[in-house]
mmCIF file of C-alpha atoms in Angstrom:
data_model
loop_
_atom_site.group_PDB
_atom_site.id
_atom_site.type_symbol
_atom_site.label_atom_id
_atom_site.label_comp_id
_atom_site.label_asym_id
_atom_site.label_seq_id
_atom_site.Cartn_x
_atom_site.Cartn_y
_atom_site.Cartn_z
ATOM 1 C CA MET A 290 -5.405 -29.907 21.248
ATOM 2 C CA ALA A 291 -4.961 -26.950 18.929
ATOM 3 C CA TYR A 292 -7.043 -24.044 20.207
ATOM 4 C CA ARG A 293 -7.132 -23.940 23.991
ATOM 5 C CA HIS A 294 -6.882 -20.981 26.297
ATOM 6 C CA GLY A 295 -5.578 -20.056 29.708
ATOM 7 C CA GLU A 296 -5.986 -16.976 31.970
ATOM 8 C CA PRO A 297 -3.369 -15.126 32.810
ATOM 9 C CA ASN A 298 4.762 12.360 12.809
ATOM 10 C CA TRP A 299 12.020 36.144 -7.570
ATOM 11 C CA SER A 300 14.028 36.172 -5.938
ATOM 12 C CA ASN A 301 14.461 39.934 -5.684
ATOM 13 C CA VAL A 302 15.523 41.246 -8.972
ATOM 14 C CA HIS A 303 18.209 43.855 -8.783
ATOM 15 C CA PHE A 304 18.550 46.031 -11.754
ATOM 16 C CA VAL A 305 21.865 47.825 -11.957
ATOM 17 C CA THR A 306 21.224 50.975 -13.891
ATOM 18 C CA ALA A 307 24.531 52.177 -15.144
ATOM 19 C CA ALA A 308 24.601 55.924 -15.554
ATOM 20 C CA VAL A 309 27.056 56.322 -18.308
ATOM 21 C CA ALA A 310 28.662 59.757 -18.226
ATOM 22 C CA GLY A 311 31.133 60.839 -20.850
ATOM 23 C CA ALA A 312 33.205 63.955 -20.821
ATOM 24 C CA VAL A 313 34.221 65.259 -24.161
ATOM 25 C CA GLN A 314 37.486 67.030 -24.068
ATOM 26 C CA THR A 315 38.460 69.330 -26.860
ATOM 27 C CA GLY A 316 42.061 70.313 -27.209
ATOM 28 C CA HIS A 317 43.564 72.771 -29.557
ATOM 29 C CA ARG A 318 46.937 71.985 -30.772
ATOM 30 C CA ARG A 319 48.781 74.747 -32.632
ATOM 31 C CA HIS A 320 50.814 73.911 -35.703
ATOM 32 C CA PRO A 321 52.929 76.253 -37.827
ATOM 33 C CA GLU A 322 51.218 77.265 -41.069
ATOM 34 C CA THR A 323 53.398 75.884 -43.874
ATOM 35 C CA SER A 324 51.213 75.921 -46.976
ATOM 36 C CA GLY A 325 48.464 78.422 -47.208
ATOM 37 C CA GLY A 326 45.011 77.217 -45.881
ATOM 38 C CA LEU A 327 45.829 73.472 -45.926
ATOM 39 C CA THR A 328 46.369 73.316 -42.211
ATOM 40 C CA ILE A 329 43.051 75.066 -41.538
ATOM 41 C CA VAL A 330 41.145 72.690 -43.853
ATOM 42 C CA VAL A 331 42.646 69.664 -42.215
ATOM 43 C CA ARG A 332 41.872 71.107 -38.791
ATOM 44 C CA GLU A 333 38.257 71.813 -39.783
ATOM 45 C CA ARG A 334 37.830 68.297 -41.158
ATOM 46 C CA LYS A 335 39.169 66.830 -37.921
ATOM 47 C CA GLN A 336 36.837 68.975 -35.890
ATOM 48 C CA GLY A 337 33.901 67.855 -38.123
ATOM 49 C CA ARG A 338 34.696 64.213 -37.571
ATOM 50 C CA ARG A 339 34.929 64.744 -33.834
ATOM 51 C CA LEU A 340 31.554 66.475 -33.817
ATOM 52 C CA LEU A 341 29.982 63.642 -35.849
ATOM 53 C CA TRP A 342 31.304 60.943 -33.498
ATOM 54 C CA ALA A 343 30.115 62.911 -30.508
ATOM 55 C CA TRP A 344 26.564 62.968 -31.939
ATOM 56 C CA VAL A 345 26.723 59.248 -32.711
ATOM 57 C CA GLY A 346 27.986 58.435 -29.216
ATOM 58 C CA GLY A 347 25.341 60.611 -27.632
ATOM 59 C CA GLY A 348 22.619 58.896 -29.661
ATOM 60 C CA ILE A 349 23.817 55.467 -28.600
ATOM 61 C CA LEU A 350 23.947 56.568 -24.969
ATOM 62 C CA ILE A 351 20.400 57.942 -25.096
ATOM 63 C CA ALA A 352 19.097 54.765 -26.817
ATOM 64 C CA GLY A 353 20.722 52.609 -24.124
ATOM 65 C CA ILE A 354 19.183 54.669 -21.319
ATOM 66 C CA VAL A 355 15.753 54.428 -22.964
ATOM 67 C CA ALA A 356 16.086 50.660 -23.400
ATOM 68 C CA ILE A 357 17.069 50.167 -19.743
ATOM 69 C CA THR A 358 14.178 52.371 -18.581
ATOM 70 C CA VAL A 359 11.602 50.515 -20.697
ATOM 71 C CA SER A 360 12.893 47.136 -19.557
ATOM 72 C CA SER A 361 12.706 48.216 -15.927
ATOM 73 C CA ILE A 362 9.101 49.375 -16.321
ATOM 74 C CA LEU A 363 8.029 46.159 -18.044
ATOM 75 C CA ASN A 364 9.712 43.948 -15.461
ATOM 76 C CA SER A 365 8.108 45.841 -12.603
ATOM 77 C CA GLN A 366 4.682 45.239 -14.150
ATOM 78 C CA ASN A 367 5.287 41.541 -14.879
ATOM 79 C CA PRO A 368 7.984 40.156 -12.585
ATOM 80 C CA THR A 369 7.562 36.606 -13.842
ATOM 81 C CA ALA A 370 7.939 37.483 -17.512
ATOM 82 C CA GLY A 371 10.611 35.507 -19.212
ATOM 83 C CA ARG A 372 10.455 32.585 -16.726
ATOM 84 C CA SER A 373 9.834 29.215 -18.252
ATOM 85 C CA HIS A 374 7.055 27.109 -16.735
ATOM 86 C CA THR A 375 6.445 23.506 -17.671
ATOM 87 C CA MET A 376 2.858 22.553 -16.960
ATOM 88 C CA THR A 377 2.456 18.932 -15.959
ATOM 89 C CA PRO A 378 -1.050 17.638 -16.629
ATOM 90 C CA SER A 379 -2.854 16.415 -13.551
ATOM 91 C CA VAL A 380 -3.313 12.663 -13.489
ATOM 92 C CA PRO A 381 -6.202 11.496 -11.325
ATOM 93 C CA ALA A 382 -5.175 9.046 -8.644
ATOM 94 C CA SER A 383 -6.253 5.524 -9.459
ATOM 95 C CA ASP A 384 -7.826 3.227 -6.944
ATOM 96 C CA PRO A 385 -5.387 0.827 -5.316
ATOM 97 C CA PRO A 386 -5.417 -2.639 -6.836
ATOM 98 C CA THR A 387 -7.698 -5.074 -5.095
ATOM 99 C CA ALA A 388 -5.752 -7.822 -3.440
ATOM 100 C CA ALA A 389 -6.896 -11.364 -3.920
ATOM 101 C CA SER A 390 -7.373 -11.676 -0.160
ATOM 102 C CA SER A 391 -10.004 -8.893 -0.190
ATOM 103 C CA VAL A 392 -12.302 -10.975 -2.433
ATOM 104 C CA VAL A 393 -14.308 -13.209 -0.153
ATOM 105 C CA VAL A 394 -17.171 -15.670 -0.362
ATOM 106 C CA ASP A 395 -19.470 -13.761 1.981
ATOM 107 C CA PRO A 396 -18.296 -10.488 3.548
ATOM 108 C CA SER A 397 -21.409 -10.258 5.725
ATOM 109 C CA VAL A 398 -20.187 -13.012 8.053
ATOM 110 C CA ALA A 399 -17.872 -10.459 9.655
ATOM 111 C CA ASP A 400 -20.989 -8.957 11.243
ATOM 112 C CA ARG A 401 -21.399 -12.217 13.124
ATOM 113 C CA GLY A 402 -17.834 -12.132 14.414
ATOM 114 C CA TRP A 403 -16.450 -14.644 11.891
ATOM 115 C CA VAL A 404 -13.566 -14.542 9.396
ATOM 116 C CA PRO A 405 -14.738 -14.298 5.749
ATOM 117 C CA GLU A 406 -13.394 -17.037 3.504
ATOM 118 C CA PRO A 407 -11.060 -15.606 0.821
ATOM 119 C CA ILE A 408 -11.451 -16.503 -2.849
ATOM 120 C CA THR A 409 -7.877 -17.139 -3.939
ATOM 121 C CA THR A 410 -5.422 -19.676 -5.316
ATOM 122 C CA ASP A 411 -2.656 -18.296 -3.075
ATOM 123 C CA ALA A 412 -1.996 -20.930 -0.427
ATOM 124 C CA ASN A 413 -0.257 -18.467 1.902
ATOM 125 C CA VAL A 414 -3.205 -16.073 1.898
ATOM 126 C CA TYR A 415 -5.723 -18.840 2.352
ATOM 127 C CA ILE A 416 -3.876 -20.670 5.118
ATOM 128 C CA ARG A 417 -3.595 -17.510 7.201
ATOM 129 C CA SER A 418 -7.332 -16.925 6.947
ATOM 130 C CA ALA A 419 -8.100 -20.593 7.637
ATOM 131 C CA LEU A 420 -6.011 -20.642 10.810
ATOM 132 C CA GLU A 421 -7.642 -17.436 12.043
ATOM 133 C CA ALA A 422 -11.170 -18.609 11.145
ATOM 134 C CA ALA A 423 -10.946 -21.640 13.429
ATOM 135 C CA ALA A 424 -10.581 -19.428 16.503
ATOM 136 C CA THR A 425 -12.384 -16.159 15.724
ATOM 137 C CA PHE A 426 -15.927 -15.788 17.019
ATOM 138 C CA ASP A 427 -18.223 -13.663 19.194
ATOM 139 C CA THR A 428 -20.491 -15.491 21.604
ATOM 140 C CA GLN A 429 -22.947 -12.566 21.575
ATOM 141 C CA ARG A 430 -23.371 -12.530 17.802
ATOM 142 C CA SER A 431 -23.761 -16.217 16.998
ATOM 143 C CA GLU A 432 -24.236 -19.680 18.427
ATOM 144 C CA ARG A 433 -21.440 -22.234 18.428
ATOM 145 C CA ASP A 434 -23.283 -24.644 16.121
ATOM 146 C CA ALA A 435 -23.908 -21.907 13.559
ATOM 147 C CA TRP A 436 -20.223 -20.977 13.638
ATOM 148 C CA LEU A 437 -19.122 -24.579 13.151
ATOM 149 C CA THR A 438 -21.579 -25.080 10.297
ATOM 150 C CA TYR A 439 -20.068 -22.012 8.667
ATOM 151 C CA LEU A 440 -16.572 -23.491 9.025
ATOM 152 C CA ASP A 441 -17.827 -26.670 7.323
ATOM 153 C CA SER A 442 -18.351 -24.619 4.144
ATOM 154 C CA TRP A 443 -14.583 -24.053 3.923
ATOM 155 C CA PHE A 444 -13.949 -27.788 3.408
ATOM 156 C CA THR A 445 -13.465 -29.720 0.181
ATOM 157 C CA PRO A 446 -13.227 -33.492 -0.356
ATOM 158 C CA ASP A 447 -9.796 -35.111 -0.099
ATOM 159 C CA THR A 448 -8.885 -35.920 -3.726
ATOM 160 C CA ARG A 449 -6.273 -38.480 -2.674
ATOM 161 C CA TYR A 450 -9.159 -40.925 -2.360
ATOM 162 C CA ALA A 451 -10.313 -42.515 -5.611
ATOM 163 C CA SER A 452 -14.050 -42.874 -5.024
ATOM 164 C CA GLU A 453 -16.430 -40.045 -4.325
ATOM 165 C CA ALA A 454 -17.840 -41.933 -1.357
ATOM 166 C CA ASP A 455 -14.427 -42.223 0.255
ATOM 167 C CA GLN A 456 -13.784 -38.555 -0.381
ATOM 168 C CA GLN A 457 -17.016 -37.592 1.364
ATOM 169 C CA ASP A 458 -16.276 -39.906 4.298
ATOM 170 C CA ALA A 459 -12.832 -38.352 4.716
ATOM 171 C CA MET A 460 -14.306 -34.859 4.665
ATOM 172 C CA SER A 461 -16.936 -35.750 7.268
ATOM 173 C CA THR A 462 -14.213 -37.210 9.493
ATOM 174 C CA ALA A 463 -12.139 -34.036 9.159
ATOM 175 C CA GLN A 464 -15.130 -31.859 10.093
ATOM 176 C CA LEU A 465 -15.824 -34.002 13.152
ATOM 177 C CA GLU A 466 -12.174 -33.773 14.156
ATOM 178 C CA LEU A 467 -12.461 -29.982 13.939
ATOM 179 C CA ARG A 468 -15.292 -30.024 16.481
ATOM 180 C CA GLN A 469 -13.786 -32.508 18.873
ATOM 181 C CA SER A 470 -10.070 -31.755 18.867
ATOM 182 C CA VAL A 471 -9.337 -28.371 17.297
ATOM 183 C CA VAL A 472 -11.729 -25.560 18.197
ATOM 184 C CA LEU A 473 -12.628 -24.250 21.638
ATOM 185 C CA PRO A 474 -14.619 -26.923 23.521
ATOM 186 C CA GLU A 475 -18.311 -26.364 24.098
ATOM 187 C CA ASN A 476 -17.927 -25.953 27.868
ATOM 188 C CA ASP A 477 -15.378 -23.193 27.421
ATOM 189 C CA TRP A 478 -17.632 -21.516 24.850
ATOM 190 C CA THR A 479 -20.478 -21.566 27.376
ATOM 191 C CA SER A 480 -18.254 -20.087 30.088
ATOM 192 C CA LEU A 481 -17.043 -17.371 27.741
ATOM 193 C CA ALA A 482 -20.598 -16.600 26.638
ATOM 194 C CA GLY A 483 -21.548 -16.061 30.279
ATOM 195 C CA GLU A 484 -19.159 -13.110 30.281
ATOM 196 C CA ASP A 485 -20.183 -11.727 26.873
ATOM 197 C CA GLY A 486 -16.870 -12.997 25.571
ATOM 198 C CA ARG A 487 -15.278 -13.117 22.146
ATOM 199 C CA VAL A 488 -12.046 -14.372 20.618
ATOM 200 C CA THR A 489 -9.962 -12.887 17.810
ATOM 201 C CA ALA A 490 -7.154 -14.901 16.218
ATOM 202 C CA ALA A 491 -4.180 -13.496 14.298
ATOM 203 C CA VAL A 492 -1.345 -15.381 12.601
ATOM 204 C CA HIS A 493 2.071 -14.101 13.667
ATOM 205 C CA GLY A 494 5.213 -14.751 11.676
ATOM 206 C CA ASP A 495 5.804 -16.961 8.680
ATOM 207 C CA ILE A 496 4.033 -20.137 7.694
ATOM 208 C CA ASP A 497 6.021 -23.366 7.652
ATOM 209 C CA TYR A 498 5.066 -25.823 4.914
ATOM 210 C CA THR A 499 5.046 -29.590 4.962
ATOM 211 C CA GLN A 500 4.462 -31.984 2.069
ATOM 212 C CA VAL A 501 1.249 -33.965 2.106
ATOM 213 C CA PRO A 502 1.777 -37.751 2.107
ATOM 214 C CA GLU A 503 0.500 -39.656 -0.939
ATOM 215 C CA ASP A 504 -0.376 -36.459 -2.794
ATOM 216 C CA LYS A 505 0.659 -37.269 -6.366
ATOM 217 C CA THR A 506 -0.602 -33.938 -7.693
ATOM 218 C CA GLY A 507 1.618 -31.808 -5.456
ATOM 219 C CA LEU A 508 -1.241 -29.308 -5.133
ATOM 220 C CA MET A 509 -1.886 -29.855 -1.424
ATOM 221 C CA GLU A 510 -0.076 -27.967 1.305
ATOM 222 C CA ILE A 511 0.128 -28.334 5.082
ATOM 223 C CA GLY A 512 0.752 -24.964 6.667
ATOM 224 C CA THR A 513 1.781 -24.511 10.289
ATOM 225 C CA ALA A 514 2.015 -21.176 12.086
ATOM 226 C CA ASP A 515 1.846 -19.443 15.452
ATOM 227 C CA VAL A 516 -1.573 -17.997 16.166
ATOM 228 C CA VAL A 517 -2.230 -15.424 18.881
ATOM 229 C CA LEU A 518 -5.698 -15.698 20.421
ATOM 230 C CA THR A 519 -7.067 -12.571 22.116
ATOM 231 C CA PHE A 520 -9.802 -13.422 24.625
ATOM 232 C CA THR A 521 -12.066 -10.580 25.702
ATOM 233 C CA ARG A 522 -14.439 -10.898 28.651
ATOM 234 C CA VAL A 523 -16.838 -8.436 30.296
ATOM 235 C CA ASP A 524 -17.106 -8.359 34.083
ATOM 236 C CA SER A 525 -20.151 -7.606 36.213
ATOM 237 C CA ASP A 526 -19.379 -3.865 36.108
ATOM 238 C CA GLY A 527 -19.362 -3.841 32.305
ATOM 239 C CA ALA A 528 -15.584 -3.451 32.025
ATOM 240 C CA GLU A 529 -13.782 -5.452 29.344
ATOM 241 C CA HIS A 530 -10.714 -7.496 30.155
ATOM 242 C CA ALA A 531 -8.512 -8.993 27.438
ATOM 243 C CA TYR A 532 -5.611 -11.419 27.499
ATOM 244 C CA ASP A 533 -3.608 -13.245 24.843
ATOM 245 C CA GLU A 534 -2.612 -16.846 24.387
ATOM 246 C CA GLN A 535 -0.363 -18.212 21.655
ATOM 247 C CA VAL A 536 -0.916 -21.609 20.067
ATOM 248 C CA ARG A 537 0.631 -23.400 17.114
ATOM 249 C CA VAL A 538 -1.789 -24.855 14.590
ATOM 250 C CA SER A 539 -1.663 -26.724 11.268
ATOM 251 C CA VAL A 540 -4.113 -26.918 8.385
ATOM 252 C CA GLN A 541 -4.069 -28.835 5.091
ATOM 253 C CA VAL A 542 -5.381 -27.065 1.988
ATOM 254 C CA LEU A 543 -5.925 -27.854 -1.688
ATOM 255 C CA CYS A 544 -5.153 -25.089 -4.202
ATOM 256 C CA ASP A 545 -5.256 -25.234 -8.031
ATOM 257 C CA GLY A 546 -6.605 -28.759 -7.881
ATOM 258 C CA GLU A 547 -10.057 -30.286 -8.092
ATOM 259 C CA SER A 548 -11.442 -28.350 -5.160
ATOM 260 C CA VAL A 549 -15.212 -28.022 -4.755
ATOM 261 C CA PRO A 550 -16.381 -24.389 -4.508
ATOM 262 C CA THR A 551 -18.829 -23.155 -1.903
ATOM 263 C CA PRO A 552 -22.317 -23.394 -3.463
ATOM 264 C CA ASP A 553 -23.871 -20.147 -4.731
ATOM 265 C CA SER A 554 -20.596 -18.246 -4.443
ATOM 266 C CA ASP A 555 -17.993 -16.749 -6.770
ATOM 267 C CA GLN A 556 -15.534 -19.477 -5.952
ATOM 268 C CA GLN A 557 -14.344 -21.619 -8.853
ATOM 269 C CA PRO A 558 -12.893 -25.136 -8.997
ATOM 270 C CA GLY A 559 -9.212 -24.754 -8.210
ATOM 271 C CA ASP A 560 -9.665 -22.032 -5.594
ATOM 272 C CA CYS A 561 -8.143 -22.939 -2.247
ATOM 273 C CA LYS A 562 -10.222 -24.978 0.206
ATOM 274 C CA ILE A 563 -9.557 -26.767 3.488
ATOM 275 C CA VAL A 564 -8.967 -30.521 3.530
ATOM 276 C CA ARG A 565 -8.217 -30.927 7.218
ATOM 277 C CA TYR A 566 -7.250 -29.190 10.476
ATOM 278 C CA PHE A 567 -4.813 -31.062 12.718
ATOM 279 C CA PRO A 568 -5.197 -31.434 16.501
ATOM 280 C CA GLU A 569 -1.402 -31.105 16.847
ATOM 281 C CA PRO A 570 1.024 -29.007 14.809
ATOM 282 C CA MET A 571 2.624 -30.784 11.862
ATOM 283 C CA GLU A 572 6.198 -29.574 11.915
ATOM 284 C CA PRO A 573 8.388 -29.906 8.792
#
């Protein structure tokens, strides 16, 4: 039997102001007078050139000091001047994409302690939810019959049968098998309800796949996985006690085929649906 339980983390800018000091030396060299006033004229011309270059050099020195002073004043007033900034426009964050598994037939069933049925054609996503749905419930939020009727809505007829009547008969048989050989027996439900109990199922690890016999379409899958069931009970003092049990369960699903959607839902033909749960795991 598939689902059974047991107890037990600028920079600082340094301006180097160079004080340029120049010393002008004047030397008088004496030469013998050889031809009248020629030597004096030449000497005076040389002295004139020296005086001119001294003025030019002084002007350049003063201009350099002024330029350094002005630059220092401007930089002290605007220390970030001259730095290049590239402004990147702000792009508003977009909402994360909605995964297919977050689209469900009826999200409100979670308020009753049940797993919502996903709307998807991804067999892996659907099988995980299907295995968890068959063992997730809260005895204080719903009755067992209501929970089982909800699980019936996950089923679709087995398209390996030719006639519609045979398909319906096969689906009814699979739903009865779910009640009798797969889910928690009624007596255990009643015992759990007496202690305000609930069960949460979670698939651990990968899903192993097995081919479905006589499925000519190749659109059916049997998925088998380990499922951890967490039982929570409340004692007479109001304290909760939880313990885990691991089981291995298999389910057969139809995806991308002629599946029948849940009435009055957003499901479409071809979305994944359950064909059958197995009382024993179907290993590859």
